[in-house]
CSV table of C-alpha atoms (C1' of nucleotides) in Angstrom, one decimal:
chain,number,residue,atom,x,y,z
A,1,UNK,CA,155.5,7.9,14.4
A,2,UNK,CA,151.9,6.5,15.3
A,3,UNK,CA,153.6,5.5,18.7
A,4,UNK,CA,151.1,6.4,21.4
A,5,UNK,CA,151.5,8.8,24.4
A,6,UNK,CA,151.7,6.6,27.1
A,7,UNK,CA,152.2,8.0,30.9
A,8,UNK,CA,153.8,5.7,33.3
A,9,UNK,CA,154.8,6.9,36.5
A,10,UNK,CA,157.4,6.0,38.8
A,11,UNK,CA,158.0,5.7,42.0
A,12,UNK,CA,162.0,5.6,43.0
A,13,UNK,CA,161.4,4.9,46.4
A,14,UNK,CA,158.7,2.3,46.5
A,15,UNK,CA,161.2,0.0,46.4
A,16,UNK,CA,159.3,-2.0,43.6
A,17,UNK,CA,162.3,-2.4,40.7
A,18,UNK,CA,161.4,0.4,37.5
A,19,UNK,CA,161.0,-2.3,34.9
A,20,UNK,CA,158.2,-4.0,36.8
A,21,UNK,CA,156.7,-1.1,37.6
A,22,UNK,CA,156.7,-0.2,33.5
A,23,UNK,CA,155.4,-3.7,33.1
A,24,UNK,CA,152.7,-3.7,35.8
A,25,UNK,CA,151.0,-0.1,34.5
A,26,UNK,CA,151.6,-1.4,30.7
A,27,UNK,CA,149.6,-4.3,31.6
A,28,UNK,CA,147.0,-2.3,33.6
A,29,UNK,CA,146.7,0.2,30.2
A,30,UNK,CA,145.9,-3.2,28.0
A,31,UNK,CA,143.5,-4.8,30.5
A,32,UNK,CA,141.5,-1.5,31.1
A,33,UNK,CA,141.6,-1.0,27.1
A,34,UNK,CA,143.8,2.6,27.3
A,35,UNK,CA,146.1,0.3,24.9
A,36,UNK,CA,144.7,-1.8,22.3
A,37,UNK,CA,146.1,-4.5,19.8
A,38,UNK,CA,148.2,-2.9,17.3
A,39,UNK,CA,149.0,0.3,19.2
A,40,UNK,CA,152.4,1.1,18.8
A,41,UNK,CA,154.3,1.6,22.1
A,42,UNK,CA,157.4,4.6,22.4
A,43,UNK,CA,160.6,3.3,22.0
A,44,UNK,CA,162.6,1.9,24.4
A,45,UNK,CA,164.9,5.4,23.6
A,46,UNK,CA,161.7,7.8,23.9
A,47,UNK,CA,160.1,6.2,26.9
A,48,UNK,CA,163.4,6.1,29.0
A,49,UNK,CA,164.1,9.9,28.1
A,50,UNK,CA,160.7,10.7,29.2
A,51,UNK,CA,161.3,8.5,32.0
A,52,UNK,CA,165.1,9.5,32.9
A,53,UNK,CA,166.2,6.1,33.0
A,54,UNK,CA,168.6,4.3,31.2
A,55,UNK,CA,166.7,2.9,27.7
A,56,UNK,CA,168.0,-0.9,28.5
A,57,UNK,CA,165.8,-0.8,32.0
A,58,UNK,CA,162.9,0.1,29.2
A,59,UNK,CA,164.2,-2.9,26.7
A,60,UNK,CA,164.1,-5.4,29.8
A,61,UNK,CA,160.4,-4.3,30.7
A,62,UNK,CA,159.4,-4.6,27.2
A,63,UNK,CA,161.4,-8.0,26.8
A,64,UNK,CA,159.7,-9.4,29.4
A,65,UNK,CA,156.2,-8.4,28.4
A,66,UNK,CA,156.9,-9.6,24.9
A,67,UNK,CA,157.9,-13.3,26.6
A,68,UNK,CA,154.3,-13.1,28.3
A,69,UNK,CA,153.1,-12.6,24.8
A,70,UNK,CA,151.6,-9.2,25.9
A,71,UNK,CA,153.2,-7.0,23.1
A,72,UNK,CA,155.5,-8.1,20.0
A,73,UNK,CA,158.9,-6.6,20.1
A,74,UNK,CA,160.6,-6.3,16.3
A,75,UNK,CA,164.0,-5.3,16.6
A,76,UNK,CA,164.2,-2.3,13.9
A,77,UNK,CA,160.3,-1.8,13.6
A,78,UNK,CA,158.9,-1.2,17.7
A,79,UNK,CA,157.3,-2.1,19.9
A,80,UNK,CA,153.7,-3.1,19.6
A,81,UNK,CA,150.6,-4.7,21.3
A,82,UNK,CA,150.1,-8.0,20.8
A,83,UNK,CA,146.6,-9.5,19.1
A,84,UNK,CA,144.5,-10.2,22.3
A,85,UNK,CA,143.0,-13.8,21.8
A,86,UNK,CA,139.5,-13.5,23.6
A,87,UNK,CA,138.7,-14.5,26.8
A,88,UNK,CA,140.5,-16.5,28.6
A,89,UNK,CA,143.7,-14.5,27.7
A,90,UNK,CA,142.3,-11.5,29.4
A,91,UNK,CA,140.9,-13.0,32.0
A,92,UNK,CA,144.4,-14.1,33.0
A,93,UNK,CA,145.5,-10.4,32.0
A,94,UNK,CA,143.0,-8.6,33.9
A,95,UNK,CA,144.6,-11.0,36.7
A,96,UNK,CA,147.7,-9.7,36.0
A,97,UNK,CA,147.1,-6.0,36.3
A,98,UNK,CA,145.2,-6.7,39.4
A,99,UNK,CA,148.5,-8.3,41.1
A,100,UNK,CA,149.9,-5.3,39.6
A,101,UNK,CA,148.0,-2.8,41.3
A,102,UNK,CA,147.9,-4.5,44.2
A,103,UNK,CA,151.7,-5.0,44.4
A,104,UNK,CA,152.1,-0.9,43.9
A,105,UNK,CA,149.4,0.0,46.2
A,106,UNK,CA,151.2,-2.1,49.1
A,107,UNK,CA,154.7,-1.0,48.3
A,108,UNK,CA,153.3,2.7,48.8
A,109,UNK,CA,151.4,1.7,51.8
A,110,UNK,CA,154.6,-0.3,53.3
A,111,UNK,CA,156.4,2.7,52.8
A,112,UNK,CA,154.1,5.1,54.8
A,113,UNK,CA,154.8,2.8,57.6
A,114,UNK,CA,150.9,0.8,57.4
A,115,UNK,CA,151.0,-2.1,59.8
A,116,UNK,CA,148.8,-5.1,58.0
A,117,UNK,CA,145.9,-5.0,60.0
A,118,UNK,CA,145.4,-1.3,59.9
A,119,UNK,CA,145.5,-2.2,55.7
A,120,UNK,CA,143.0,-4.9,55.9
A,121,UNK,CA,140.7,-2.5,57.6
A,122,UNK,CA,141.2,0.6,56.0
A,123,UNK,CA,140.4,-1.6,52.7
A,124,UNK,CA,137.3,-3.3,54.2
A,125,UNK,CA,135.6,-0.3,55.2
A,126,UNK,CA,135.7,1.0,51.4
A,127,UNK,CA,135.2,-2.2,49.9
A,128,UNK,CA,131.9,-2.1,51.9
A,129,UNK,CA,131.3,1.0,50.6
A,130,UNK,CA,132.0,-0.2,47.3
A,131,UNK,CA,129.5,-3.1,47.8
A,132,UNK,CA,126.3,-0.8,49.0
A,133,UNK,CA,126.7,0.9,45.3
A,134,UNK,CA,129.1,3.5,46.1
A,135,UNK,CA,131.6,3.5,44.2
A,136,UNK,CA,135.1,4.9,45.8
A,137,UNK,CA,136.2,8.5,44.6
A,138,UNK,CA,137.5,9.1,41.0
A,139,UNK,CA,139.7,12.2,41.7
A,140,UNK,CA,143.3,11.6,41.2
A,141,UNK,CA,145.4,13.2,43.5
A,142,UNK,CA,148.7,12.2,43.2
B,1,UNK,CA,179.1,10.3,36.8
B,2,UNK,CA,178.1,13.9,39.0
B,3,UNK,CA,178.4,12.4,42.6
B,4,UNK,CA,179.3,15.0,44.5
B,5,UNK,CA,182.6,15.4,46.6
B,6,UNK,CA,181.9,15.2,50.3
B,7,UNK,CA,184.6,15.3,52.6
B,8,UNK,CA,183.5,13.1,55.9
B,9,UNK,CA,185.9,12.9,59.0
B,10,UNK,CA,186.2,9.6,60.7
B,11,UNK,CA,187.3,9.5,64.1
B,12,UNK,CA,187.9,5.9,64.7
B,13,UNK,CA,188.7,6.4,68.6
B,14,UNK,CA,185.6,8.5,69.2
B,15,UNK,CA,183.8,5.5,70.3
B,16,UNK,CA,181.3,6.1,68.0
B,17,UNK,CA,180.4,4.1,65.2
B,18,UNK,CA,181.4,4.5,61.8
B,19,UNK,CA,177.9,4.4,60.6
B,20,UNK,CA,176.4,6.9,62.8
B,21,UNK,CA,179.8,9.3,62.0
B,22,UNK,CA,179.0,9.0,58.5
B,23,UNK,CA,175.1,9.6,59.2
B,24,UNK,CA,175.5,12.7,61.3
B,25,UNK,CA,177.8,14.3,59.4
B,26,UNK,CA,175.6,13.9,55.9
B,27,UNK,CA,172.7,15.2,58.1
B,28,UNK,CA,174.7,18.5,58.8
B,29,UNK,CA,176.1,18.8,55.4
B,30,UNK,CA,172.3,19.0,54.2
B,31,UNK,CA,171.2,20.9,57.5
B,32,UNK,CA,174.1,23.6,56.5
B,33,UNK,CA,172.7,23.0,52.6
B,34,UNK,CA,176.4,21.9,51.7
B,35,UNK,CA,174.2,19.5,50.4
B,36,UNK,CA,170.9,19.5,48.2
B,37,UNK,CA,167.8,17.8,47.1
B,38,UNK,CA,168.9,15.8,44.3
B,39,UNK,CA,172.3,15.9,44.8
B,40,UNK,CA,174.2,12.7,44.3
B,41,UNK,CA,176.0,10.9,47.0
B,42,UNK,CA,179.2,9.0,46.3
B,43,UNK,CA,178.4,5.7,45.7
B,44,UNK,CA,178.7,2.8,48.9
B,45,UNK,CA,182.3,1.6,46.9
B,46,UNK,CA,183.5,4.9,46.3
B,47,UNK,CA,183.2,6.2,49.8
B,48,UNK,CA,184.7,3.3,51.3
B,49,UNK,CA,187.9,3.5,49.6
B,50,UNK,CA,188.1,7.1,50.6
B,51,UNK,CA,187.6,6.4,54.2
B,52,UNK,CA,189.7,3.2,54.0
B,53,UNK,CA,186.7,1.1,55.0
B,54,UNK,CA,184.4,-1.7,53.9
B,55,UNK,CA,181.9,-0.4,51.9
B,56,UNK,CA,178.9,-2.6,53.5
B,57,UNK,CA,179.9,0.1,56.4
B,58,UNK,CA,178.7,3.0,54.3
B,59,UNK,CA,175.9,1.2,53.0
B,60,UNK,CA,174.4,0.7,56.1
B,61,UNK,CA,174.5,4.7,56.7
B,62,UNK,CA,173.2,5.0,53.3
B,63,UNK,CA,170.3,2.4,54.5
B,64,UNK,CA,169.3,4.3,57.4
B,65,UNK,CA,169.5,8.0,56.0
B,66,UNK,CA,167.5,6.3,53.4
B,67,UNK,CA,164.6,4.8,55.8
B,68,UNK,CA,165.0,8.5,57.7
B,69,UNK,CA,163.5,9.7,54.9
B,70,UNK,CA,166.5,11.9,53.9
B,71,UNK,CA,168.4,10.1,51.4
B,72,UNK,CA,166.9,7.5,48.5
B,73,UNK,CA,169.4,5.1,47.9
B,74,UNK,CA,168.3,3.0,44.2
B,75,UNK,CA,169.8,-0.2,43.4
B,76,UNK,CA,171.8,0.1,39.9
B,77,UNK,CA,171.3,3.8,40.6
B,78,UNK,CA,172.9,5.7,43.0
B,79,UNK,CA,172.1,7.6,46.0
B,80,UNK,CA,170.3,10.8,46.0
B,81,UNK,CA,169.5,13.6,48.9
B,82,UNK,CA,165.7,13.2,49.2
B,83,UNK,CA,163.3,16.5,49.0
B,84,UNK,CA,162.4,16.4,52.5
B,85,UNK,CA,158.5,18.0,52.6
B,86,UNK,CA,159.6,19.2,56.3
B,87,UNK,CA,155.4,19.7,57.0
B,88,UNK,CA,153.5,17.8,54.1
B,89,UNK,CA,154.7,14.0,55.5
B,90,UNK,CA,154.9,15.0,59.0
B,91,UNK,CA,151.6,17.2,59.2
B,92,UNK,CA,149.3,14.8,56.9
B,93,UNK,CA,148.2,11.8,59.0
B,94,UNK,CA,149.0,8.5,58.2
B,95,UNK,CA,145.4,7.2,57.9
B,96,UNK,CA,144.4,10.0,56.0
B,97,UNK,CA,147.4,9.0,53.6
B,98,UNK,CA,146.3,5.3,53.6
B,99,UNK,CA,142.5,6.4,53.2
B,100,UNK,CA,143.6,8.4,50.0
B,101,UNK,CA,145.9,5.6,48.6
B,102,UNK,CA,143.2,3.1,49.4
B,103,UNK,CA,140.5,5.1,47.2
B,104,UNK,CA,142.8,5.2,44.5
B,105,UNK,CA,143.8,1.7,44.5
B,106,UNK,CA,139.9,0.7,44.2
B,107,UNK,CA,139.8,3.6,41.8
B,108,UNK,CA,142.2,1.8,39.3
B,109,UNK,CA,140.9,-1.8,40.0
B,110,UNK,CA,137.1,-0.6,39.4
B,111,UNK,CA,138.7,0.6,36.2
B,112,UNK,CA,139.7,-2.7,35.1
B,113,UNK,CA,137.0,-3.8,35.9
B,114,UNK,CA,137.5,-6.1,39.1
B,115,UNK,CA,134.7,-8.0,41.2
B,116,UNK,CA,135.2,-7.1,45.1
B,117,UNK,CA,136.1,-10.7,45.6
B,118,UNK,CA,138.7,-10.5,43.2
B,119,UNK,CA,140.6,-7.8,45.2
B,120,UNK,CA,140.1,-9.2,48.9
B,121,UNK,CA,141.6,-11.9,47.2
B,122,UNK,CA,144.6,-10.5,45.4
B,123,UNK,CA,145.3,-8.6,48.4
B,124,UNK,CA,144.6,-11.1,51.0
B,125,UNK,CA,147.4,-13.1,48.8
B,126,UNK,CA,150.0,-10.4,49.2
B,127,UNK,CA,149.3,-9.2,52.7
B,128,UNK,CA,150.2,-12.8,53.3
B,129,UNK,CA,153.3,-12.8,52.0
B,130,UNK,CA,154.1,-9.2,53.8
B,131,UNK,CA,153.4,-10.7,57.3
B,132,UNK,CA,155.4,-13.7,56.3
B,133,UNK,CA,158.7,-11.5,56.1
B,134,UNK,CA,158.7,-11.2,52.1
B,135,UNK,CA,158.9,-7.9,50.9
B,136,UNK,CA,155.9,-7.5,47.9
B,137,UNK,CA,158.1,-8.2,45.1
B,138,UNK,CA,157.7,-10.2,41.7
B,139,UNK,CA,159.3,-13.6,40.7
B,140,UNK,CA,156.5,-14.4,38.1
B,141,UNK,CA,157.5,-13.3,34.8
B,142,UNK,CA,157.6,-16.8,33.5
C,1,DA,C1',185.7,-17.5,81.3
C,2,DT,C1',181.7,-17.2,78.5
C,3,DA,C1',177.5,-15.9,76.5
C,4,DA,C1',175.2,-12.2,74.2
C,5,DC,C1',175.2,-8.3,71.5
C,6,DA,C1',176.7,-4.6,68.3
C,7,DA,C1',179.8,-3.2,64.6
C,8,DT,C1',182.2,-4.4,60.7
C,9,DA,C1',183.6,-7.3,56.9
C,10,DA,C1',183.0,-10.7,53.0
C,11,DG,C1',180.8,-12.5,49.2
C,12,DA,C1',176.8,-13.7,46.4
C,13,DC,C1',173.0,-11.4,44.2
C,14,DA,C1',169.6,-8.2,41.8
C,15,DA,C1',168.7,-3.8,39.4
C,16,DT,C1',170.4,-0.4,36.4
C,17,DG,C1',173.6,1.8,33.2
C,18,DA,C1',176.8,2.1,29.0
C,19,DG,C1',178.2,0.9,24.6
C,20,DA,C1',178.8,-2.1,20.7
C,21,DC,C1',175.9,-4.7,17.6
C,22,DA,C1',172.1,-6.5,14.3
C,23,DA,C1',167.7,-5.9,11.9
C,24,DT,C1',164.7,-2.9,9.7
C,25,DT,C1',163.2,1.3,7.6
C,26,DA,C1',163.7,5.7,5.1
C,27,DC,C1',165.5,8.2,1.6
C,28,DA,C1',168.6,10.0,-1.8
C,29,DC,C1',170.2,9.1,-6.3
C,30,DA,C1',171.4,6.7,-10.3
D,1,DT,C1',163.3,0.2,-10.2
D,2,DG,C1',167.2,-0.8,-7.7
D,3,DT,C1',170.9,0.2,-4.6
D,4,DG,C1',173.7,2.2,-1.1
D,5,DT,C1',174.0,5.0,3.0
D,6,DA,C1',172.2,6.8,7.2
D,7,DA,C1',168.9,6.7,10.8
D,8,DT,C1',166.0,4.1,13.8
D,9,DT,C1',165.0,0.4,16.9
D,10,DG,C1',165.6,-3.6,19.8
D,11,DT,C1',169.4,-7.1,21.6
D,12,DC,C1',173.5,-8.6,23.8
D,13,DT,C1',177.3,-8.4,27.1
D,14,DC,C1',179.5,-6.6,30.8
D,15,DA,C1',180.4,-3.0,34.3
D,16,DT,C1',178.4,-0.3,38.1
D,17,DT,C1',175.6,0.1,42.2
D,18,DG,C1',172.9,-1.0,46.2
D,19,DT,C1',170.9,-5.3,49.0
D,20,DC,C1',171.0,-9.3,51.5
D,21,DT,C1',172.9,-13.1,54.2
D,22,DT,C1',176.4,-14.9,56.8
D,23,DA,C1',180.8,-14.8,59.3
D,24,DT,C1',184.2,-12.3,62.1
D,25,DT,C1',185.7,-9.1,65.6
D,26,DG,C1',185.3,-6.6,69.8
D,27,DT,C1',182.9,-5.2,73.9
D,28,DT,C1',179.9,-5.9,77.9
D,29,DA,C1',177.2,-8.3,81.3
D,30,DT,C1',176.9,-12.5,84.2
DNA sequence: ATAACAATAAGACAATGAGACAATTACACA
DNA sequence: TGTGTAATTGTCTCATTGTCTTATTGTTAT
């Protein structure tokens, strides 16, 4: 019903396993505010048809997330977002999704064959950019 | 489930290894296009039985063909032939590739909302662990 | 001989898939 | 209003599949 459209996109060959990929861009949705508390996720069935995965590799992401106390899985009902206590909770999400992000943006960059250093400046030079009030490009092109 | 029948000829008193028989000859079958993009490989197991050898053997032909760029082998998955963009990996640069993930990492993170201390942080934290041997991956779901 | 190295094997392990199952909801019908 | 049946949804258990670490085997250089 009311479940909303969610896009997650994965990435077979980052080496990253699919249900922490699910729960690193479900996390990132909640701490930008794309999800908010009450918003019904797909089910585990419609997200891992849209996904082509098997719907348990779904279940275990959302398990998981429900354990963190990010979203409230009722057997029978769905699967929904989880009241955000203030503060300090999404402080600790926003953390979260960071690691998240991060984790993703390495495996991607592991996988183009990046040594460390050439990472660390590659970063630096648009962080720096970042910092003089330029903020990086918006334009997705994946 | 749909892994396609490949027929591969060992030749145990060629000299060569079993690993790199295997290898060449799944290169030709998808140089001749026996084999195609998406196509499913016979799984590590399966294989081995056929050729009456231990299927760590085949895996470790699945695992180069895999870091070659032609195969994608997924854990709990299968193995898959890999579209191979014969000009778009080879022709774009790497740094221009790792300029363009970069931007969109900070893209994402500026999105959440992120100080630039927070991400020299998170990413200091897991370049760390890269350079110490560990792959980026996730133990933290407490 | 023996040390070093590559190829292969063995087994534990993690990620994913498949199917039966239980809780909840929706709805027809009395 | 109540009830029974089917559909929907998440849970549980186990099999499948690739990964990793370590041991064994065979070859080669010293």
């Amino acid at each position: 019903m009311g479940a909303k459209e969610i896009q997650i996109k994965l990435d077979f060959r980052s080496g990253l396993p699919i249900y922490v990929q699910i729960m690193d861009q479900i996390r990132q949705m909640v701490g930008s505010g794309e999800l908010e508390q009450g918003d019904q996720l797909p089910t585990v069935r419609q997200l891992a048809t849209d996904l082509r995965i098997n719907w348990n590799t779904v279940a275990r992401a959302y398990k998981l997330l429900d354990e963190a106390g990010l979203i409230s899985t009722q057997q029978g009902r769905g699967t929904y977002i989880w009241e955000s206590p203030p503060e300090a909770a999404t402080l600790i999400l926003r953390h979260e999704a960071l690691e998240g992000l991060t984790r993703r943006y390495l495996a991607e960059v592991i996988r183009l064959g990046c040594s460390p250093e050439e990472v660390t400046v590659a970063l630096e030079q648009q962080l720096d950019l970042w910092k003089a009030g330029d903020p990086p490009d918006e334009t997705d092109q994946n």
